[in-house]
Short mmCIF file of C-alpha atoms and ligand atoms in Angstrom, two decimals:
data_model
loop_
_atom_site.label_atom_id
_atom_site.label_comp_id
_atom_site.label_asym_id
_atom_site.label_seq_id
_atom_site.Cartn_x
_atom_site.Cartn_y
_atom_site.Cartn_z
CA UNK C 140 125.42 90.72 130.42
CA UNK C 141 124.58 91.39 126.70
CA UNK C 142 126.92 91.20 123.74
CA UNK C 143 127.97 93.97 121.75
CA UNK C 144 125.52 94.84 119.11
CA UNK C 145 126.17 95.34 115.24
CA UNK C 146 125.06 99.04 115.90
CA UNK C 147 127.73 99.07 118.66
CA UNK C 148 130.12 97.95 116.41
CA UNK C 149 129.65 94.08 117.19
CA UNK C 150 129.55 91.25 115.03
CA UNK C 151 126.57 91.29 113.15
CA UNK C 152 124.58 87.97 113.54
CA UNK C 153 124.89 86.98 109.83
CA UNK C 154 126.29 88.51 107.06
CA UNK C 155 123.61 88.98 104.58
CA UNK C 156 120.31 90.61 105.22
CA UNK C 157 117.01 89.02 105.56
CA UNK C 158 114.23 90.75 104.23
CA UNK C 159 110.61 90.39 105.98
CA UNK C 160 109.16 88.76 102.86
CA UNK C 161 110.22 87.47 99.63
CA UNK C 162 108.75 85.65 96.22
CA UNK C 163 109.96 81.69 95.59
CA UNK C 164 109.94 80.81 92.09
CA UNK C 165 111.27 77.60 91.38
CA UNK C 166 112.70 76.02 88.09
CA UNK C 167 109.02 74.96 86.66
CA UNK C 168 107.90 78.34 87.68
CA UNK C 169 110.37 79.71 85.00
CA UNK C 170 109.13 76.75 82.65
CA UNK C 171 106.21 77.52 82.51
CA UNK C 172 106.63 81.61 81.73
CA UNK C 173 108.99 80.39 79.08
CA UNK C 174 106.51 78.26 77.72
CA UNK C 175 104.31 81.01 77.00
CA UNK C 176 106.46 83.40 75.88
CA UNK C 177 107.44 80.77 72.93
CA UNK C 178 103.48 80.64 71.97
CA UNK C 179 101.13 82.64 70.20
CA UNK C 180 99.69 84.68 73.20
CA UNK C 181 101.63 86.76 75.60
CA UNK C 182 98.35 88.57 76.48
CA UNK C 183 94.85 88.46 76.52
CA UNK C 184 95.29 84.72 75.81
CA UNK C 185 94.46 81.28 77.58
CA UNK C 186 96.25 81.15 80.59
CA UNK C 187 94.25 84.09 81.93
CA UNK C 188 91.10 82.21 82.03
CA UNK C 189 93.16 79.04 83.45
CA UNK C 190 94.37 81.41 86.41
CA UNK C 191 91.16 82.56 87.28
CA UNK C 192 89.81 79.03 87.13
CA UNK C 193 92.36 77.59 89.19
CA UNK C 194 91.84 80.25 92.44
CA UNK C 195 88.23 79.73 91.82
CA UNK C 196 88.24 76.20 92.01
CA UNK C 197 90.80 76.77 95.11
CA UNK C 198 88.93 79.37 97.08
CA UNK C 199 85.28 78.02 96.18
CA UNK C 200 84.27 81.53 94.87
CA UNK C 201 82.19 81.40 91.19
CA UNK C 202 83.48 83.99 89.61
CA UNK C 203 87.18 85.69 89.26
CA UNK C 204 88.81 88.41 87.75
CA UNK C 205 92.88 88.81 87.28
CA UNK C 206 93.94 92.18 87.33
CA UNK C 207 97.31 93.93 87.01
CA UNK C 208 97.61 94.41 90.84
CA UNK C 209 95.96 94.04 94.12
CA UNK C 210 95.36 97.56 93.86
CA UNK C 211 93.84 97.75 90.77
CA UNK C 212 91.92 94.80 92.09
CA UNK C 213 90.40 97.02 94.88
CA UNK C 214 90.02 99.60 92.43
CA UNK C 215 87.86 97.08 90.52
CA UNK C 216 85.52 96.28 93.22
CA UNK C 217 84.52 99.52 94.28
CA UNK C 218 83.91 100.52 90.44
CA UNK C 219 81.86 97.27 90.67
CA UNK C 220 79.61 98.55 93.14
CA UNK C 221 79.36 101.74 91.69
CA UNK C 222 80.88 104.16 94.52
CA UNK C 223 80.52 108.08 93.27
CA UNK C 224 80.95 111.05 94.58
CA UNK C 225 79.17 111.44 98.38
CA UNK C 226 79.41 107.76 98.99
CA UNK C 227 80.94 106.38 102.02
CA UNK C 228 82.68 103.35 102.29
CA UNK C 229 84.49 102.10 105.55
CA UNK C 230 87.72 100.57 106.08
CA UNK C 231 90.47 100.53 108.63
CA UNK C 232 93.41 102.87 109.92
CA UNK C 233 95.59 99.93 109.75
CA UNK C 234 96.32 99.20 106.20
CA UNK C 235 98.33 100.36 103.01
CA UNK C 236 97.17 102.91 101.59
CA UNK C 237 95.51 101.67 98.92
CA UNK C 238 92.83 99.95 100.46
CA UNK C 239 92.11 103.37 101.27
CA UNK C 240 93.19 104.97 97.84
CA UNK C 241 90.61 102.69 95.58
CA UNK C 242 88.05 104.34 97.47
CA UNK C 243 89.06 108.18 96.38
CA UNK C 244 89.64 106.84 92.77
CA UNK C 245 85.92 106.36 92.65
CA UNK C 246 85.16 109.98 94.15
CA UNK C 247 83.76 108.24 97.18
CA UNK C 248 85.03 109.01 100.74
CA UNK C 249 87.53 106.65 103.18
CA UNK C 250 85.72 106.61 106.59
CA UNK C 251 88.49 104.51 108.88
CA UNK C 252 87.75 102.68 112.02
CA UNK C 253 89.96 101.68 115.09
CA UNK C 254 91.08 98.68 115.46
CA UNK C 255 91.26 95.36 117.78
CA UNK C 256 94.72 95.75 119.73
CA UNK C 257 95.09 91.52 119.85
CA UNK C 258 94.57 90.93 116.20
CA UNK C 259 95.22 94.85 114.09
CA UNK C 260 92.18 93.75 112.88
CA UNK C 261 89.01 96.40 112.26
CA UNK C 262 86.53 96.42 114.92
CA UNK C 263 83.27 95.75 114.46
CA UNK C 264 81.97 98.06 117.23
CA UNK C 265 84.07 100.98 115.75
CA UNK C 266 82.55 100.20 112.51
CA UNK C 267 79.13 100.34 113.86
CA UNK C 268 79.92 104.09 115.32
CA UNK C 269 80.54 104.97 112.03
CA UNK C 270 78.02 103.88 109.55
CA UNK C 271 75.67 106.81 108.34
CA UNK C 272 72.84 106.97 105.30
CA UNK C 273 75.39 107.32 103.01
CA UNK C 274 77.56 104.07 103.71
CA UNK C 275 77.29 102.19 100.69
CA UNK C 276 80.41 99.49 102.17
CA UNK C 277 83.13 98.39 104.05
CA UNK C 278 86.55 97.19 103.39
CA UNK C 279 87.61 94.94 106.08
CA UNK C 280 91.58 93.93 105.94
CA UNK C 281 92.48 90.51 107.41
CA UNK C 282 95.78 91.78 108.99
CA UNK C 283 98.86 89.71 108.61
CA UNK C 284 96.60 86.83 107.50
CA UNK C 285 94.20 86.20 110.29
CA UNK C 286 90.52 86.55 109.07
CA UNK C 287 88.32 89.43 110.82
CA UNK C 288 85.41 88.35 112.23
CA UNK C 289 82.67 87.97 109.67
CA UNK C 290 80.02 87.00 111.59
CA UNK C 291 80.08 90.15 112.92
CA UNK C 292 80.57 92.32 109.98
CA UNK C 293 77.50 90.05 107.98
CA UNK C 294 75.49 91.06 110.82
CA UNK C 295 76.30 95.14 110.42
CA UNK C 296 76.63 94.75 106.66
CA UNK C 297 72.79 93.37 106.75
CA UNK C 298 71.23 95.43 109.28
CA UNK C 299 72.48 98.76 107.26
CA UNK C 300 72.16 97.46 103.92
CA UNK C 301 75.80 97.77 103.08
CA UNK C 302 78.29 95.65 101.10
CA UNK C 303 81.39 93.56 102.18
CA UNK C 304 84.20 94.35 100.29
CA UNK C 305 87.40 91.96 101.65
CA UNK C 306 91.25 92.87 101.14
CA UNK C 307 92.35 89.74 101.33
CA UNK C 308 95.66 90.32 100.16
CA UNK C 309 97.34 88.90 103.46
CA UNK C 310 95.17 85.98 103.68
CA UNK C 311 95.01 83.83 100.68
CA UNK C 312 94.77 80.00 101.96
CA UNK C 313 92.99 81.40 105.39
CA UNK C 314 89.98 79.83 106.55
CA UNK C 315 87.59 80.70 108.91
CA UNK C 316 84.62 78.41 111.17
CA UNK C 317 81.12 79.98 111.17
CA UNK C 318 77.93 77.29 112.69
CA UNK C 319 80.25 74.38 112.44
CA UNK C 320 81.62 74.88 108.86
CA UNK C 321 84.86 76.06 107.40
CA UNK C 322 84.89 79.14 105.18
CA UNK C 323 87.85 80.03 102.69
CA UNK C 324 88.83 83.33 102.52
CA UNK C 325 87.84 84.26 98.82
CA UNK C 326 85.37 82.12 98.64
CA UNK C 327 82.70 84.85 99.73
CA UNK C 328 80.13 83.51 101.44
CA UNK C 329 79.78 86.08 103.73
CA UNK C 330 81.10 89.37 101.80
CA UNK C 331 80.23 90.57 98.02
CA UNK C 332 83.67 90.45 97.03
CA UNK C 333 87.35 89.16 97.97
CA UNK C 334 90.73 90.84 96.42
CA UNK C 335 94.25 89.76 96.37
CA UNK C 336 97.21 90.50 95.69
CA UNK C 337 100.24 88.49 93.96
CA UNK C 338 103.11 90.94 94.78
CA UNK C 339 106.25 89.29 95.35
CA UNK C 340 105.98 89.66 99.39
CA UNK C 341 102.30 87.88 99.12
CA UNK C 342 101.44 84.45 99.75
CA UNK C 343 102.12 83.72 95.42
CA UNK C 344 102.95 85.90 92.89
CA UNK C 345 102.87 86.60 89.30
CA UNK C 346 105.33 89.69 89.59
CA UNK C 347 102.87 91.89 90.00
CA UNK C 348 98.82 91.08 89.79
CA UNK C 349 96.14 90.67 91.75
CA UNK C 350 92.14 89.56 91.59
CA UNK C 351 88.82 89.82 92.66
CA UNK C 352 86.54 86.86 93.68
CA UNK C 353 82.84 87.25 93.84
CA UNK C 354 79.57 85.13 93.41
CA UNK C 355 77.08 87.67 91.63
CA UNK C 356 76.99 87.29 87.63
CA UNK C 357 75.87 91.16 87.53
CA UNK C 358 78.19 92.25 89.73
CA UNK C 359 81.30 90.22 88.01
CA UNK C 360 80.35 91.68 83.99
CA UNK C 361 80.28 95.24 86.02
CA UNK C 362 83.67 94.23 87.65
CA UNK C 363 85.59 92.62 85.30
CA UNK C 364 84.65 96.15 82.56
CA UNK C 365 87.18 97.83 84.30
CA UNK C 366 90.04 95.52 82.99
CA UNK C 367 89.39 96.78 79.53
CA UNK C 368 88.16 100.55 79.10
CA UNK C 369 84.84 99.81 80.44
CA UNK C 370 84.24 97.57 76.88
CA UNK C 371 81.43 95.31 76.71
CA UNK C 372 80.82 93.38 73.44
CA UNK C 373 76.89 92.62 74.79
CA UNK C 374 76.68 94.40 71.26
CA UNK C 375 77.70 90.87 69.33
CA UNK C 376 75.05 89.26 70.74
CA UNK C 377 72.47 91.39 70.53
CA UNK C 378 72.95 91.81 66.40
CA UNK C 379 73.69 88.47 66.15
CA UNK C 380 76.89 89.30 64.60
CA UNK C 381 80.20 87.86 65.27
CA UNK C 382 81.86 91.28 63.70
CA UNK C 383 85.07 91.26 65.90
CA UNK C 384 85.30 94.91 65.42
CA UNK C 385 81.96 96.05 66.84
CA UNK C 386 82.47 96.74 71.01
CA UNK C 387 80.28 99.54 72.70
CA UNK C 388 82.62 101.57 75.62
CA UNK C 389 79.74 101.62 78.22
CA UNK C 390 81.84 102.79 81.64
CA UNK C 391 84.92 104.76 82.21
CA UNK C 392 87.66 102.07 82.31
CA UNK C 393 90.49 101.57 82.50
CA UNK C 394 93.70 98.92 80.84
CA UNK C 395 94.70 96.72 84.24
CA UNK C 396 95.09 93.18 82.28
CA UNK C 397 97.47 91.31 83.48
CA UNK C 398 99.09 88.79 80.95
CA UNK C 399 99.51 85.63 79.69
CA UNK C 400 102.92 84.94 81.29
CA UNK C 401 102.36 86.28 84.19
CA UNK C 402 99.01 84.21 84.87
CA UNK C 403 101.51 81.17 84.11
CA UNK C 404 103.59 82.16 87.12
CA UNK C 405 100.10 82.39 89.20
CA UNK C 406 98.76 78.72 88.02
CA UNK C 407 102.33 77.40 88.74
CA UNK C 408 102.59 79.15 92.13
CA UNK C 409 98.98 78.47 93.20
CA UNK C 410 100.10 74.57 93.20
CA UNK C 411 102.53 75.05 95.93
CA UNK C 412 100.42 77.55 98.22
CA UNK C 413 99.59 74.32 100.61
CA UNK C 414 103.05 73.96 100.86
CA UNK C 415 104.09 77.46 101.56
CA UNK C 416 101.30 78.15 104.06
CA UNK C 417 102.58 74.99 105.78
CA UNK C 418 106.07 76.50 106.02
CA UNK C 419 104.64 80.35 107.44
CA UNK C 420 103.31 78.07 109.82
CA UNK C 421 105.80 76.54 110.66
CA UNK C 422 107.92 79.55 111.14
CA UNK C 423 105.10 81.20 113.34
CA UNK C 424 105.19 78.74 115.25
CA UNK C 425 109.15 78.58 116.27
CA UNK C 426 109.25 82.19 116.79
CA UNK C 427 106.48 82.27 119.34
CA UNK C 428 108.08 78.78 121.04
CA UNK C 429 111.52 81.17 120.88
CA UNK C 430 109.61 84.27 122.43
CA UNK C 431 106.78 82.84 124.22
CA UNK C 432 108.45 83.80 127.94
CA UNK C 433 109.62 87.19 126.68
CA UNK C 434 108.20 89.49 129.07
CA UNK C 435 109.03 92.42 126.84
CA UNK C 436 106.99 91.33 123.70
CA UNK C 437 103.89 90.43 122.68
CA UNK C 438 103.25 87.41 120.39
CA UNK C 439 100.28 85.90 117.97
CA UNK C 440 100.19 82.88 119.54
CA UNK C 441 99.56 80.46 116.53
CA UNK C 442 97.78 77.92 119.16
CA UNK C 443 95.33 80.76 120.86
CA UNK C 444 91.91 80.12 120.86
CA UNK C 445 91.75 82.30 117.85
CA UNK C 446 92.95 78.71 115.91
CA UNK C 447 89.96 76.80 116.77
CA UNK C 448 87.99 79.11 114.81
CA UNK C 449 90.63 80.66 112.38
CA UNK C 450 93.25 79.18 110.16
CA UNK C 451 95.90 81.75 109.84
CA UNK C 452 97.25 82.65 106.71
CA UNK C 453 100.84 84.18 108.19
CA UNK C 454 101.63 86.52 105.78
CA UNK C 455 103.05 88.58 108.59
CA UNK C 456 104.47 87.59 112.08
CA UNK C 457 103.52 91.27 114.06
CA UNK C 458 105.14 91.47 117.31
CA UNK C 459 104.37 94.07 119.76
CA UNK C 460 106.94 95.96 121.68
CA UNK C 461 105.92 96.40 125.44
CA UNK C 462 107.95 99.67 125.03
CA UNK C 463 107.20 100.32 129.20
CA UNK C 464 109.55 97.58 130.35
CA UNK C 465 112.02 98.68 127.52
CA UNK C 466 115.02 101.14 127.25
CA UNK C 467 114.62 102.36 123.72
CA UNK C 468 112.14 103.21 121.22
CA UNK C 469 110.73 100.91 117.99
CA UNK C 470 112.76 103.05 115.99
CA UNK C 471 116.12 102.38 118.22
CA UNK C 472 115.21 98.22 118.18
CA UNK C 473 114.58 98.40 114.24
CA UNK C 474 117.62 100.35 113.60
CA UNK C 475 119.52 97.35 116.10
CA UNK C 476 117.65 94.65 114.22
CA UNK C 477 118.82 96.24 111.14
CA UNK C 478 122.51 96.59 111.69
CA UNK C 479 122.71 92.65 112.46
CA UNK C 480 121.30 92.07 109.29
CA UNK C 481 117.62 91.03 110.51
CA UNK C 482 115.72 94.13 108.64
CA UNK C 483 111.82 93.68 110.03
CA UNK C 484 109.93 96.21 108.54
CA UNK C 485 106.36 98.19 110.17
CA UNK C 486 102.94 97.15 108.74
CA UNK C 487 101.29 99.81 108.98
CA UNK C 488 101.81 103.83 109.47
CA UNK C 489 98.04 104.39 110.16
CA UNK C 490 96.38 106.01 106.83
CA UNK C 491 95.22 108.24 108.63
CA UNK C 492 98.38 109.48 109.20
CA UNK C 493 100.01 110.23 105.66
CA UNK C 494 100.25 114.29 104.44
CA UNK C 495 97.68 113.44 101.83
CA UNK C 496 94.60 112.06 104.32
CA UNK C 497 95.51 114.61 106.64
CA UNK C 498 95.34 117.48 104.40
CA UNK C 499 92.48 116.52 101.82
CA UNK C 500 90.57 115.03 104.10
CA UNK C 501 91.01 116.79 107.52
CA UNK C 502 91.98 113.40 109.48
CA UNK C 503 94.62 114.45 112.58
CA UNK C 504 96.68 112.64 115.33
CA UNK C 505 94.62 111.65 117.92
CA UNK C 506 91.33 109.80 115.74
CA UNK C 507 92.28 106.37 116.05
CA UNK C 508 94.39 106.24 119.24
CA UNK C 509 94.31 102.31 119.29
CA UNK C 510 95.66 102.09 115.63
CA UNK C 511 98.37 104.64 116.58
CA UNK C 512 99.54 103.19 119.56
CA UNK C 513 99.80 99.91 117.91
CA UNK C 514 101.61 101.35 115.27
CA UNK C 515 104.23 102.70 117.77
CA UNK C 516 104.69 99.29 119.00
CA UNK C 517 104.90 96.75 115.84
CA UNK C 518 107.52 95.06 114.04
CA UNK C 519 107.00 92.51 111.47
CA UNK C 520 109.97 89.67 111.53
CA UNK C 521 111.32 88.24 108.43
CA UNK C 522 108.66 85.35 107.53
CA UNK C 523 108.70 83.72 103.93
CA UNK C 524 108.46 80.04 103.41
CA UNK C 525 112.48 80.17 101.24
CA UNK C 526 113.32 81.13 104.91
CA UNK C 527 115.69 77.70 106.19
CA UNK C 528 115.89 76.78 109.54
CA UNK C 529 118.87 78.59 110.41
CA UNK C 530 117.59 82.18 108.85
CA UNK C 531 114.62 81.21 111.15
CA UNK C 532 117.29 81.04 114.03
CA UNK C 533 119.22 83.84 113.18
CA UNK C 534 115.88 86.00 113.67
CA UNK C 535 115.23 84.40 116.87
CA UNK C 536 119.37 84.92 118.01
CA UNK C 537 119.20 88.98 116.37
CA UNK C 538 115.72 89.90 118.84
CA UNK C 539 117.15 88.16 121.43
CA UNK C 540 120.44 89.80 121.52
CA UNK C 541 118.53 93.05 120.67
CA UNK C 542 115.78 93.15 123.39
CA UNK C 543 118.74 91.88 125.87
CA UNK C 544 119.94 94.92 125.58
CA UNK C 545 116.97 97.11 125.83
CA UNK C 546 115.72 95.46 128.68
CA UNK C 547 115.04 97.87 131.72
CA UNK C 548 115.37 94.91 134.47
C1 LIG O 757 99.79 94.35 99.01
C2 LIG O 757 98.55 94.98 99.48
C3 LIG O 757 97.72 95.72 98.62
C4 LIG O 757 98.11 96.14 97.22
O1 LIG O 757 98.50 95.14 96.39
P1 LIG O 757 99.44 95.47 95.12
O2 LIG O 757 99.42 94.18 94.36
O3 LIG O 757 100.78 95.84 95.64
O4 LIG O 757 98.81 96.58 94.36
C5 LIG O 757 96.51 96.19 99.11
N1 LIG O 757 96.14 95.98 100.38
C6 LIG O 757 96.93 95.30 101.25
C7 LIG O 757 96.45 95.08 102.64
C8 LIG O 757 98.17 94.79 100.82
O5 LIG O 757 98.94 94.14 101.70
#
């Protein structure tokens, strides 16, 4: 026996829609972009170096640069490390595109590897079939916030001389144990560089922005050129001068600042992130205690081994679809989810996959079969810490009413 559904023409379970992820900006939030929008710098001013400072001092990493997006941020790190033309840097099939993209805006070319089916993270064994003499990095993603295994990719990265590039724009506030020590994603220890993002559906956000977090002086003036038309003012020092007109254009940049206001959002947000990673948590947590004995899905379990060695940042809650015991299609269960108001969305199509990498690049159906079937299978359920306990229910009510009804037995 299963009740109507919405899509049936049934009751929907609520009336408004719940998106899978959404920004919280609170009253002081607002106080403090005010603030700076009543003083003398809107950009290029103080709170730029504060914001920096702050997810420094909260990730552990030396140095940071705040960018106009987390794609611009990735953008940043491979101009940082110099990828041209003939250079190959690898990442994985299960991203957004522009993990992928940053790579092509430096001439270099994407070179994707399957992925774990548990975690949608890369793996390192794929990676390892694909480095060649002219792998200059890789750009592991830690998908939906859990941290890929960096043991592992130190090990690869220093046996083939390559750098570590992290997208960390799932997994700020993750953590991760290596020999009996806890590791903050961003912090670097084991990678050259860590980027985020603070779009509106990441863990804070300054409207748009992003950053990159590294630990190398050299690397960081290289990096942070491409914020302002590749300017250095090196020139000052060297004449002794103090002229605030002199500035020598040394690389190809570009203008990604990010400003003064919006770095104000980002120092205001960054003091709740405990609390908002407590709440993903939290949420995780009820949906797999609501789905655990599910036979038709599979669930991160936030308890799984995995947690003795990884703290989970929960950006996303993935479930998998075991479509064999089920009636429909992802596509028939996200339409259902849809029209009772729950709208889960699909992180990711494979990259791979999109017109553009097929056709420019020559990548086809078929290369990464564990990415693709894990694609087919995926939704990602509303999860953002504004969620209240009864949106958290009405999730848990909408799949169960949908997969009841889907259900081959
Ligand atoms: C959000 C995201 C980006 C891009 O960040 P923007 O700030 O939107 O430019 C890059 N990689 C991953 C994995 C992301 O989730």
């Amino acid at each position: 026996m299963s009740e109507k559904l919405a899509i049936h023409g049934g009751k929907p379970i609520r009336e408004t829609p719940l998106p899978y992820g959404r920004h919280w900006v609170e009253e002081e939030d607002i106080q403090a972009v005010v603030n700076v929008l009543r003083s003398d710098w809107i950009t290029m001013g103080p709170k730029i170096d504060e914001f920096e400072q702050s997810v420094c001092c909260y990730t552990g990493a030396q140095y940071a640069v705040a960018v106009s997006s987390g794609t611009a941020a990735l953008h940043g790190a491979m101009f940082g490390l110099g990828i041209k033309p003939g250079d190959e840097v690898i990442t994985t099939a299960m991203t957004f595109v522009a993990t992928a993209n940053a790579i092509l805006y430096l001439g270099g070319t994407p070179v994707f590897a399957d992925i774990d089916p548990k975690t949608g993270n890369i793996d390192p064994n794929e990676i390892e079939k694909k480095v060649t003499p002219k792998t200059k990095a890789i750009i592991p993603v830690h998908y939906a916030g859990l941290p890929c295994d960096m043991a592992a990719l130190r090990e690869i990265a220093n046996r083939y001389n390559v750098r570590i590039v992290e997208d960390a724009a799932h997994a700020l506030g993750a953590e991760y144990r290596l020999d009996n020590k806890w590791y903050k994603v961003g912090e670097c220890a084991h990678s050259d560089m860590a980027t985020f993002s603070f779009h509106p559906v990441k863990h804070i956000t300054t409207g748009e922005g992003g950053m990159i977090l590294l630990n190398d002086k050299v690397l960081e003036e290289k990096t942070r050129r491409i914020r302002m038309h590749g300017v250095s003012l090196d020139i000052r020092k060297r004449l002794d001068k103090e002229s605030i007109w002199l500035y020598e254009m040394v690389d190809l940049g570009y203008n990604y600042r990010i400003s003064d206001f919006q770095c104000a959002l980002g120092i205001s947000q960054l003091k709740k992130l405990n609390r908002f990673l407590k709440r993903r948590v939290e949420i995780a947590e009820r949906y797999y205690s609501a789905f655990q004995e599910v036979e038709e899905l599979s669930l991160p379990n936030p308890s799984s081994s995995l947690a003795a060695v990884n703290k989970h940042a929960w950006h996303l809650y993935v479930i998998q679809l075991q479509l064999d015991k089920l009636k429909g299609t992802r596509e028939n269960i996200y339409f259902a989810l849809r029209a009772e108001n729950i709208w889960p969305q699909v992180h990711y199509i494979p990259v791979h996959l999109h017109p553009y990498y097929q056709k420019r690049l020559g990548y086809k159906k078929g290369d990464f079969p564990v990415a693709e079937s894990f694609y087919e299978r995926i939704l990602s359920l509303p999860l953002y810490p504004k969620m209240s306990d009864e949106d958290v229910d009405d999730v848990v009510e909408g799949v169960t009413k949908v997969i009841n009804y889907y259900r081959k037995r």
